[in-house]
Coordinates of C-alpha atoms in Angstrom, one line a residue:
Chain I
X150 CA 85.3 106.5 104.1
X151 CA 85.4 108.6 105.4
X152 CA 88.8 111.0 106.2
X153 CA 88.1 112.0 110.3
X154 CA 87.4 107.9 110.8
X155 CA 90.8 107.2 110.4
X156 CA 91.6 108.7 113.3
X157 CA 89.5 106.0 114.9
X158 CA 90.5 103.3 113.1
X159 CA 93.2 100.5 114.4
X160 CA 95.6 98.0 112.7
X161 CA 92.7 95.2 114.5
X162 CA 89.4 97.1 112.7
X163 CA 91.4 97.3 108.9
X164 CA 92.8 94.4 109.0
X165 CA 89.7 92.4 109.6
X166 CA 88.0 94.9 106.5
X167 CA 91.1 94.3 104.5
X168 CA 90.4 90.8 104.4
X169 CA 87.5 90.6 104.5
X170 CA 87.0 92.2 101.5
X171 CA 84.9 95.1 102.3
X172 CA 88.2 97.8 102.3
X173 CA 90.5 98.6 99.5
X174 CA 94.2 98.8 100.4
X175 CA 94.2 101.8 98.2
X176 CA 91.5 103.3 99.2
X177 CA 93.2 103.3 102.7
X178 CA 96.6 103.9 101.6
X179 CA 95.3 106.8 99.9
X180 CA 93.1 107.8 102.3
X181 CA 96.5 108.0 104.7
X182 CA 98.6 109.9 102.1
X183 CA 95.9 113.2 101.9
X184 CA 95.7 113.2 105.3
X185 CA 99.8 113.7 105.6
X186 CA 99.5 115.9 102.7
X187 CA 97.2 117.5 105.3
X188 CA 98.5 117.6 108.6
X189 CA 102.3 116.5 107.7
X190 CA 103.3 120.7 107.6
X191 CA 101.7 121.0 110.7
X192 CA 103.4 118.3 112.8
X193 CA 106.6 117.9 110.3
X194 CA 106.4 114.0 111.5
X195 CA 107.7 113.1 108.0
X196 CA 110.9 114.2 106.4
X197 CA 110.9 112.0 103.2
X198 CA 107.1 110.8 102.8
X199 CA 107.2 107.9 100.1
X200 CA 103.6 108.3 97.9
X201 CA 104.4 107.4 94.7
X202 CA 105.8 104.1 96.5
X203 CA 103.3 103.8 99.1
X204 CA 101.3 103.7 95.9
X205 CA 102.1 101.3 94.3
X206 CA 102.5 99.3 96.9
X207 CA 98.5 99.6 98.1
X208 CA 98.3 98.3 94.7
X209 CA 100.4 95.1 94.6
X210 CA 98.4 94.3 97.5
X211 CA 94.9 94.8 96.5
X212 CA 95.8 92.8 92.8
X213 CA 97.4 89.5 95.9
X214 CA 94.1 89.9 97.8
X215 CA 92.4 89.7 95.0
X216 CA 94.1 86.7 93.7
X217 CA 92.9 85.2 97.2
X218 CA 96.6 85.8 98.7
X219 CA 95.9 87.7 101.5
X220 CA 99.7 87.4 103.8
X221 CA 98.0 88.3 107.3
X222 CA 96.9 91.5 109.4
X223 CA 99.4 94.4 108.4
X224 CA 98.5 93.4 104.6
X225 CA 97.4 96.8 102.8
X226 CA 98.1 98.2 106.4
X227 CA 99.7 102.0 106.6
X228 CA 103.3 102.4 108.6
X229 CA 106.0 104.6 109.1
X230 CA 109.9 103.8 109.6
X231 CA 112.1 106.1 111.9
X232 CA 114.8 107.7 109.5
X233 CA 117.3 105.8 110.6
X234 CA 116.6 102.5 110.3
X235 CA 118.0 101.6 106.7
X236 CA 115.0 101.8 104.3
X237 CA 116.1 100.2 100.2
X238 CA 116.8 103.4 97.9
X239 CA 114.2 106.2 100.8
X240 CA 117.1 107.8 102.4
X241 CA 117.6 107.4 105.3
X242 CA 119.4 110.6 107.7
X243 CA 119.4 109.2 111.2
X244 CA 118.4 113.6 111.8
X245 CA 122.2 114.4 110.8
X246 CA 123.3 116.7 108.2
X247 CA 126.4 114.0 107.6
X248 CA 123.8 111.1 106.8
X249 CA 121.9 114.0 104.3
X250 CA 122.3 112.2 100.9
X251 CA 122.5 108.6 102.5
X252 CA 119.8 106.3 99.8
X253 CA 120.7 102.9 101.3
X254 CA 120.7 99.9 99.2
X255 CA 119.4 97.3 101.6
X256 CA 116.4 97.2 103.8
X257 CA 116.9 96.9 108.2
X258 CA 116.0 93.1 108.7
X259 CA 112.4 95.0 110.4
X260 CA 111.7 96.8 107.0
X261 CA 112.4 93.6 105.5
X262 CA 109.9 91.6 106.9
X263 CA 106.8 94.6 107.4
X264 CA 107.3 94.2 103.3
X265 CA 107.1 90.3 103.4
X266 CA 103.8 90.7 105.6
X267 CA 102.4 93.4 103.0
X268 CA 102.6 96.4 104.8
X269 CA 103.0 99.6 103.0
X270 CA 105.0 102.2 103.8
X271 CA 104.1 105.8 103.8
X272 CA 107.5 107.3 104.9
X273 CA 110.2 107.7 107.1
X274 CA 109.6 109.6 110.3
X275 CA 111.5 113.0 111.8
X276 CA 113.5 111.6 114.9
X277 CA 116.5 113.9 117.2
X278 CA 119.6 113.8 115.4
X279 CA 122.1 111.3 115.4
X280 CA 118.7 109.8 117.8
X281 CA 120.7 111.6 120.9
X282 CA 118.3 113.2 122.3
X283 CA 114.6 113.2 123.9
X284 CA 113.3 116.3 121.7
X285 CA 113.1 115.9 117.9
X286 CA 113.8 119.0 117.5
X287 CA 115.7 118.9 114.8
X288 CA 118.1 121.2 113.6
X289 CA 118.5 119.8 110.1
X290 CA 114.9 118.8 109.3
X291 CA 113.0 121.1 112.2
X292 CA 110.8 120.6 115.5
X293 CA 108.4 118.2 115.5
X294 CA 105.0 119.3 117.6
X295 CA 103.4 117.3 119.5
X296 CA 99.8 116.2 118.2
X297 CA 98.3 116.5 121.6
X298 CA 99.5 120.4 121.6
X299 CA 101.7 121.8 119.2
X300 CA 103.7 124.1 121.9
X301 CA 105.2 121.1 123.1
X302 CA 107.1 118.4 122.2
X303 CA 106.7 114.9 121.0
X304 CA 109.7 113.7 123.1
X305 CA 112.2 111.5 120.8
X306 CA 113.5 110.3 120.1
X307 CA 111.2 108.6 117.9
X308 CA 109.7 112.0 118.4
X309 CA 107.9 112.1 114.4
X310 CA 106.7 107.8 114.9
X311 CA 104.6 108.2 117.9
X312 CA 103.3 112.0 116.5
X313 CA 102.7 110.2 113.2
X314 CA 100.6 107.6 115.1
X315 CA 98.7 109.8 118.0
X316 CA 97.3 111.6 114.5
X317 CA 97.0 108.5 112.5
X318 CA 99.1 109.5 110.0
X319 CA 99.6 105.9 109.7
X320 CA 98.9 102.7 112.4
X321 CA 101.9 101.7 113.6
X322 CA 105.1 103.4 113.1
X323 CA 109.2 101.4 113.8
X324 CA 111.3 103.2 116.3
X325 CA 114.6 102.9 118.1
X326 CA 114.9 103.2 122.1
X327 CA 118.7 103.5 123.9
X328 CA 117.3 104.8 126.4
X329 CA 113.5 105.5 126.4
X330 CA 112.8 106.4 122.2
X331 CA 110.1 103.9 121.6
X332 CA 108.5 104.5 125.4
X333 CA 108.8 108.1 125.9
X334 CA 107.7 109.7 123.3
X335 CA 104.7 107.1 123.2
X336 CA 104.4 108.7 127.2
X337 CA 104.2 112.1 125.3
X338 CA 101.7 111.2 122.5
X339 CA 99.6 108.9 124.1
X340 CA 99.6 106.0 121.8
X341 CA 101.1 102.1 123.1
X342 CA 105.3 101.7 122.9
X343 CA 107.0 98.8 123.1
X344 CA 110.4 98.1 123.9
X345 CA 111.0 94.3 123.4
X346 CA 113.9 91.6 124.8
X347 CA 116.8 92.1 123.6
X348 CA 117.9 90.2 121.2
X349 CA 114.3 89.5 120.1
X350 CA 113.8 91.5 117.3
X351 CA 116.8 92.2 114.6
X352 CA 118.8 95.2 114.7
X353 CA 119.9 94.6 111.2
X354 CA 119.8 97.9 109.7
X355 CA 120.3 100.4 112.5
X356 CA 122.3 103.0 110.9
X357 CA 125.7 103.2 113.2
X358 CA 126.1 105.6 115.7
X359 CA 122.5 106.2 116.7
X360 CA 122.7 103.8 119.8
X361 CA 124.3 101.4 122.6
X362 CA 125.4 98.2 120.7
X363 CA 123.7 96.6 123.8
X364 CA 121.5 99.3 125.1
X365 CA 119.4 100.2 121.9
X366 CA 116.4 98.1 120.8
X367 CA 114.1 98.2 117.7
X368 CA 110.8 99.7 118.6
X369 CA 107.0 99.5 117.8
X370 CA 104.1 102.3 118.3
X371 CA 100.5 100.9 117.7
X372 CA 97.1 102.9 119.1
X373 CA 96.5 99.1 121.2
X374 CA 98.2 96.8 122.9
X375 CA 96.3 94.3 120.4
X376 CA 97.6 96.2 117.3
X377 CA 101.3 96.0 119.0
X378 CA 100.7 92.7 119.7
X379 CA 100.1 91.4 115.6
X380 CA 103.1 94.1 114.7
X381 CA 106.2 91.9 117.2
X382 CA 105.0 89.0 115.9
X383 CA 105.2 90.3 112.6
X384 CA 108.8 91.4 113.5
X385 CA 110.4 89.1 116.0
X386 CA 112.6 86.6 115.0
X387 CA 116.2 85.1 114.9
X388 CA 117.8 87.2 111.7
X389 CA 121.8 85.5 110.8
X390 CA 122.8 89.2 109.7
X391 CA 122.1 90.2 113.2
X392 CA 124.4 88.3 115.6
X393 CA 123.1 89.5 118.6
X394 CA 119.5 88.4 117.7
X395 CA 117.6 85.3 119.3
X396 CA 117.0 81.8 118.9
X397 CA 113.7 82.4 121.1
X398 CA 110.7 80.4 119.4
X399 CA 108.7 83.7 118.4
X400 CA 104.1 83.0 119.7
X401 CA 101.4 84.1 118.5
X402 CA 100.8 87.1 121.1
X403 CA 97.0 87.3 119.9
X404 CA 96.8 84.8 122.1
X405 CA 97.8 86.3 125.0
X406 CA 95.6 89.3 124.3
X407 CA 91.8 88.8 126.1
X408 CA 93.7 86.2 129.3
X409 CA 92.6 87.0 132.7
X410 CA 95.4 88.7 134.5
X411 CA 93.6 87.4 137.7
X412 CA 96.2 86.8 140.7
X413 CA 99.0 87.9 138.3
X414 CA 101.2 89.7 141.3
X415 CA 102.3 93.2 139.9
X416 CA 105.0 94.8 141.7
X417 CA 105.8 98.8 142.4
X418 CA 109.6 99.9 141.7
X419 CA 110.5 101.9 144.4
X420 CA 114.1 104.1 144.3
X421 CA 114.9 106.9 142.5
X422 CA 112.3 107.5 140.3
X423 CA 110.1 108.0 142.4
X424 CA 111.9 110.8 144.1
X425 CA 111.7 112.5 140.2
X426 CA 108.2 111.8 139.4
X427 CA 106.4 114.9 139.5
X428 CA 103.5 115.2 141.8
X429 CA 99.8 114.7 139.5
X430 CA 102.1 111.7 137.1
X431 CA 102.8 110.1 140.9
X432 CA 98.5 110.7 140.9
X433 CA 98.0 109.6 137.7
X434 CA 100.7 106.1 138.0
X435 CA 98.7 104.8 141.6
X436 CA 95.2 105.1 140.3
X437 CA 97.3 102.9 137.8
X438 CA 98.0 100.8 140.4
X439 CA 94.5 101.2 142.6
X440 CA 93.1 100.2 138.9
X441 CA 94.6 97.4 138.1
X442 CA 94.8 96.3 142.4
X443 CA 90.5 96.5 141.1
X444 CA 90.8 93.8 138.0
X445 CA 92.3 91.0 140.5
X446 CA 96.5 91.7 140.5
X447 CA 98.5 91.3 143.5
X448 CA 101.1 94.4 143.9
X449 CA 104.2 94.8 146.5
X450 CA 107.0 97.1 146.4
X451 CA 110.2 95.9 144.4
X452 CA 113.3 97.3 145.6
X453 CA 117.2 97.2 143.5
X454 CA 119.9 97.0 145.7
X455 CA 121.8 99.0 143.1
X456 CA 119.5 100.8 141.4
X457 CA 121.3 104.2 142.1
X458 CA 123.5 103.1 139.6
X459 CA 121.7 102.8 136.5
X460 CA 122.0 106.0 135.7
X461 CA 125.7 105.5 135.5
X462 CA 126.1 101.8 134.0
X463 CA 123.8 103.0 130.7
X464 CA 125.8 106.4 130.7
X465 CA 128.9 104.8 130.3
X466 CA 128.1 102.2 128.2
X467 CA 125.8 103.8 125.6
X468 CA 128.3 107.5 125.2
X469 CA 130.9 104.2 124.8
X470 CA 129.8 101.7 122.4
X471 CA 127.5 104.5 120.5
X472 CA 130.8 106.8 119.7
X473 CA 132.5 103.9 118.7
X474 CA 130.3 103.9 115.8
X475 CA 131.2 107.8 115.1
X476 CA 134.9 107.8 115.0
X477 CA 135.0 108.5 111.3
X478 CA 132.5 110.6 110.8
X479 CA 133.8 112.7 113.6
X480 CA 137.7 112.8 112.1
X481 CA 135.7 114.1 109.2
X482 CA 133.3 116.1 109.9
X483 CA 133.0 116.9 113.6
X484 CA 131.9 120.3 112.4
X485 CA 128.3 118.7 110.8
X486 CA 127.6 117.3 114.3
X487 CA 125.4 120.6 115.8
X488 CA 127.6 122.0 118.7
X489 CA 126.2 120.1 121.8
X490 CA 126.5 116.6 120.4
X491 CA 130.3 116.8 119.4
X492 CA 130.9 118.1 122.8
X493 CA 128.4 115.2 124.3
X494 CA 130.6 112.8 121.9
X495 CA 134.1 114.3 122.9
X496 CA 133.7 114.0 126.0
X497 CA 132.1 109.7 125.2
X498 CA 136.1 109.7 123.7
X499 CA 137.6 110.7 127.5
X500 CA 135.9 107.3 129.2
X501 CA 137.9 105.0 130.0
X502 CA 138.3 101.3 129.0
X503 CA 138.6 100.2 132.6
X504 CA 135.3 102.8 133.2
X505 CA 133.2 100.8 130.4
X506 CA 134.4 97.2 131.2
X507 CA 133.6 98.6 135.7
X508 CA 130.4 99.7 134.3
X509 CA 129.6 96.1 132.7
X510 CA 130.2 94.0 135.7
X511 CA 128.0 96.6 137.5
X512 CA 125.0 95.8 134.9
X513 CA 125.8 92.1 135.7
X514 CA 124.7 92.7 139.6
X515 CA 121.3 95.1 138.7
X516 CA 120.6 91.9 135.9
X517 CA 120.2 90.2 138.8
X518 CA 118.5 92.0 140.8
X519 CA 115.3 92.9 138.3
X520 CA 116.2 89.0 138.1
X521 CA 115.2 87.8 141.7
X522 CA 113.0 90.8 141.8
X523 CA 110.6 89.1 138.8
X524 CA 110.8 86.0 140.6
X525 CA 108.7 87.2 143.3
X526 CA 106.6 89.1 140.5
X527 CA 105.2 89.2 136.9
X528 CA 105.3 92.2 136.4
X529 CA 107.1 95.9 137.5
X530 CA 105.3 98.6 137.1
X531 CA 106.7 102.3 136.5
X532 CA 105.5 105.7 135.0
X533 CA 106.9 105.3 131.2
X534 CA 107.8 109.9 132.2
X535 CA 108.7 111.6 135.9
X536 CA 106.3 114.6 133.3
X537 CA 103.8 114.9 130.7
X538 CA 105.1 116.4 127.3
X539 CA 107.0 119.9 127.6
X540 CA 106.9 122.6 125.9
X541 CA 109.2 123.6 123.1
X542 CA 110.7 126.9 125.2
X543 CA 112.1 124.5 128.0
X544 CA 113.2 122.2 125.7
X545 CA 115.7 125.9 124.3
X546 CA 115.5 127.0 127.9
X547 CA 117.2 123.2 129.3
X548 CA 115.0 123.5 132.6
X549 CA 111.7 124.1 133.6
X550 CA 109.8 123.8 136.9
X551 CA 108.5 120.7 138.8
X552 CA 106.5 121.3 141.5
X553 CA 107.9 124.3 142.3
X554 CA 111.4 123.2 141.7
X555 CA 114.0 124.0 139.9
X556 CA 114.4 120.9 137.5
X557 CA 117.6 121.0 134.2
X558 CA 116.3 118.9 131.6
X559 CA 119.6 116.5 130.7
X560 CA 121.6 116.7 133.7
X561 CA 125.2 114.8 135.6
X562 CA 122.9 112.3 135.2
X563 CA 121.7 111.7 132.0
X564 CA 118.1 113.2 130.7
X565 CA 115.3 113.5 132.6
X566 CA 113.3 112.4 130.4
X567 CA 115.1 109.0 130.6
X568 CA 114.3 108.1 134.5
X569 CA 112.4 105.6 134.0
X570 CA 113.2 104.1 131.0
X571 CA 116.4 103.5 130.8
X572 CA 117.0 100.6 133.8
X573 CA 114.9 98.7 131.4
X574 CA 117.5 99.3 128.3
X575 CA 120.3 98.5 130.8
X576 CA 118.6 95.3 131.8
X577 CA 117.1 94.7 128.5
X578 CA 113.8 93.3 129.4
X579 CA 111.0 93.7 127.9
X580 CA 108.9 97.8 128.8
X581 CA 106.1 98.7 127.0
X582 CA 103.8 102.1 127.2
X583 CA 99.9 102.6 127.6
X584 CA 97.9 105.8 128.4
X585 CA 96.6 106.0 131.5
X586 CA 95.5 109.3 132.3
X587 CA 95.8 112.8 131.5
X588 CA 97.4 115.5 133.1
X589 CA 95.2 118.7 134.4
X590 CA 96.2 120.5 130.8
X591 CA 95.2 117.5 128.9
X592 CA 98.6 115.7 128.3
X593 CA 99.0 112.5 128.3
X594 CA 100.4 110.2 130.4
X595 CA 102.0 106.5 130.1
X596 CA 101.9 104.1 132.0
X597 CA 104.9 101.9 132.1
X598 CA 104.4 97.3 132.0
X599 CA 108.3 95.8 132.4
X600 CA 108.4 92.0 132.3
X601 CA 110.9 89.2 132.5
X602 CA 113.0 88.6 129.3
X603 CA 110.4 87.2 126.7
X604 CA 107.7 87.2 128.9
X605 CA 105.6 89.6 126.1
X606 CA 102.9 87.6 125.7
X607 CA 102.4 89.0 129.4
X608 CA 103.5 92.0 129.7
X609 CA 100.5 92.5 126.9
X610 CA 98.1 90.2 128.6
X611 CA 98.1 92.9 131.6
X612 CA 98.8 95.5 129.3
X613 CA 95.7 94.6 126.7
X614 CA 93.5 94.5 130.2
X615 CA 94.2 97.3 131.6
X616 CA 93.3 99.7 127.7
X617 CA 90.4 97.8 127.7
X618 CA 89.5 98.6 131.8
X619 CA 89.9 102.0 131.3
X620 CA 89.9 102.8 127.2
X621 CA 91.9 106.1 127.5
X622 CA 92.9 105.3 123.7
X623 CA 89.7 106.0 122.1
X624 CA 90.8 109.6 123.2
X625 CA 91.9 111.9 120.5
X626 CA 93.8 114.7 120.2
X627 CA 92.3 118.0 118.5
X628 CA 94.0 118.8 115.3
X629 CA 93.9 122.0 113.3
X630 CA 93.2 122.0 110.3
X631 CA 96.3 122.6 107.4
Chain C
X136 CA 141.2 116.7 131.7
X137 CA 142.5 119.5 129.6
X138 CA 144.7 118.1 128.4
X139 CA 142.9 114.7 127.6
X140 CA 140.2 117.1 126.0
X141 CA 144.0 118.8 124.3
X142 CA 145.0 115.9 122.7
X143 CA 141.9 114.5 122.0
X144 CA 141.3 117.6 119.3
X145 CA 144.9 117.4 117.8
X146 CA 144.7 113.7 117.0
X147 CA 141.1 114.2 115.9
X148 CA 141.7 117.7 114.6
X149 CA 138.3 118.7 115.7
X150 CA 140.1 122.0 115.6
X151 CA 138.6 123.6 118.9
X152 CA 138.4 126.9 120.8
X153 CA 140.1 127.3 123.6
X154 CA 136.7 127.8 125.1
X155 CA 134.8 125.0 123.9
X156 CA 138.0 123.1 125.7
X157 CA 137.5 124.5 128.5
X158 CA 133.6 123.4 128.3
X159 CA 134.2 120.5 127.4
X160 CA 136.6 119.7 130.0
X161 CA 134.3 120.8 132.5
X162 CA 131.4 118.8 131.1
X163 CA 133.3 115.9 130.9
X164 CA 134.4 115.8 135.3
X165 CA 131.4 115.9 135.8
X166 CA 130.9 112.2 133.8
X167 CA 133.3 111.3 135.4
X168 CA 132.3 112.1 139.0
X169 CA 128.6 109.7 137.7
X170 CA 131.3 107.0 137.4
X171 CA 132.5 107.0 140.5
X172 CA 130.3 105.1 142.9
X173 CA 130.7 102.4 140.0
X174 CA 134.4 101.4 141.7
X175 CA 133.3 101.0 145.1
X176 CA 131.1 98.5 144.2
X177 CA 132.2 94.7 146.0
X178 CA 132.6 93.6 142.1
X179 CA 134.3 89.7 142.8
X180 CA 134.0 87.4 141.0
X181 CA 131.4 89.7 139.1
X182 CA 131.9 88.7 135.0
X183 CA 131.2 91.8 132.7
X184 CA 127.7 91.5 130.9
X185 CA 129.4 90.5 127.5
X186 CA 128.0 88.3 125.1
X187 CA 130.6 86.4 123.1
X188 CA 128.8 85.7 120.0
X189 CA 130.1 82.2 119.0
X190 CA 128.1 79.4 117.3
X191 CA 128.7 76.0 118.0
X192 CA 130.8 74.2 115.6
X193 CA 130.4 71.5 112.9
X194 CA 130.7 67.6 114.9

């Protein structure tokens, strides 16, 4: 297998070959590590590659498979892990200066489950400082670059993970999503990005202070929907170390992939999202909806009466919960946060308890309204992000032009990039981003498909049908040589 | 708001400059404006969205 083929490879294809002993995990991991060595200096997707351990793990996987102990579809498959998930014996910085030398003595549950499934971890990926932003322009570990255009951001906060999957520096990655931090970079980098139902995946091992207790989720990046279904099966399930993880049975999600979609009802979410989305993204989204209709899905519009209050609920909830995790660091090392982030945390300390509880009460109304909508339709659709990836320069400037209007990237109601994603952090509903086309500048655009609680199977079913009908995932970024 | 930020500055030892105090207070006031509409919702009989994490005891 030549290095070039790695760009085309998926988890499903690699695991089929590994299972039949036609592909050696050692050979596969060696090729990926060579690619990381070649391209990471250009992309800065990994902050801590773990090549030596990956080689050793690949050898162990190969020995096991030869002896007939095949663990399943992730055995021998290369993964990366966002740097706010604890990894035993491997530095875990959360993109921060404060944790720049922290080496945990335990694994996050998802890391443990990946290892049990036989996956090989190639390293830790770059992220926005403390996962508190959507650019992955990190003052301590550098900027991660979008593989589709090196002048642009990969999104964030899990930007390193998205860039790594898009550039085939691994076949899957695990990130976190407090306001869209998996779906936003998946959209900007043209990968699949899933945030499952709140509680579906244990959050044990998340670095405190990198997301709100009730809004943050772990998420998955892959190249295809089928791959994502395989990974979720391996990660999901109750974990006694996360008291908020669910005891719902974990189905075999792969069985939903390929099921017929005819007759299912999709709802297009109206409201403030429409007003914020650029004309180009709107047209691409509408084309995706028409394509789904041509596959036999029935469309109707969905409105949520208290939709406009979602940014306020998300901001009050996640900022207060996040600040409560950081008070010790804020007291001891305030100047080891970047100034903008320190100011934001101080603002969070000014939010009264009554505002937090009021936000939680409004949140219940919003959740009920979404549940009612999901009784009329099976799934809800939105664009994933209002625009394709902005340039690094635009992010540093703080604003950009959208259809001739100046738009602040960080406004009163939160980050512009999270407009479409935050409703599903507030409601905890499962949401996936799949590529639904490319802008006039050749940048990926994402379609967000949302299901009812614990309906990940149906989300995969429709996302896969769309993906197979369009094959956008087959288009790859043209990467320069190191 | 400036007074609240000053109090936090003293309590936490942030060592903020006057300019920083003014900037943070201004940003915090903007954020608080975002929260105002939350208080206009009729919340009669609406419980907060909180999962009370208790497990069934031994029978």
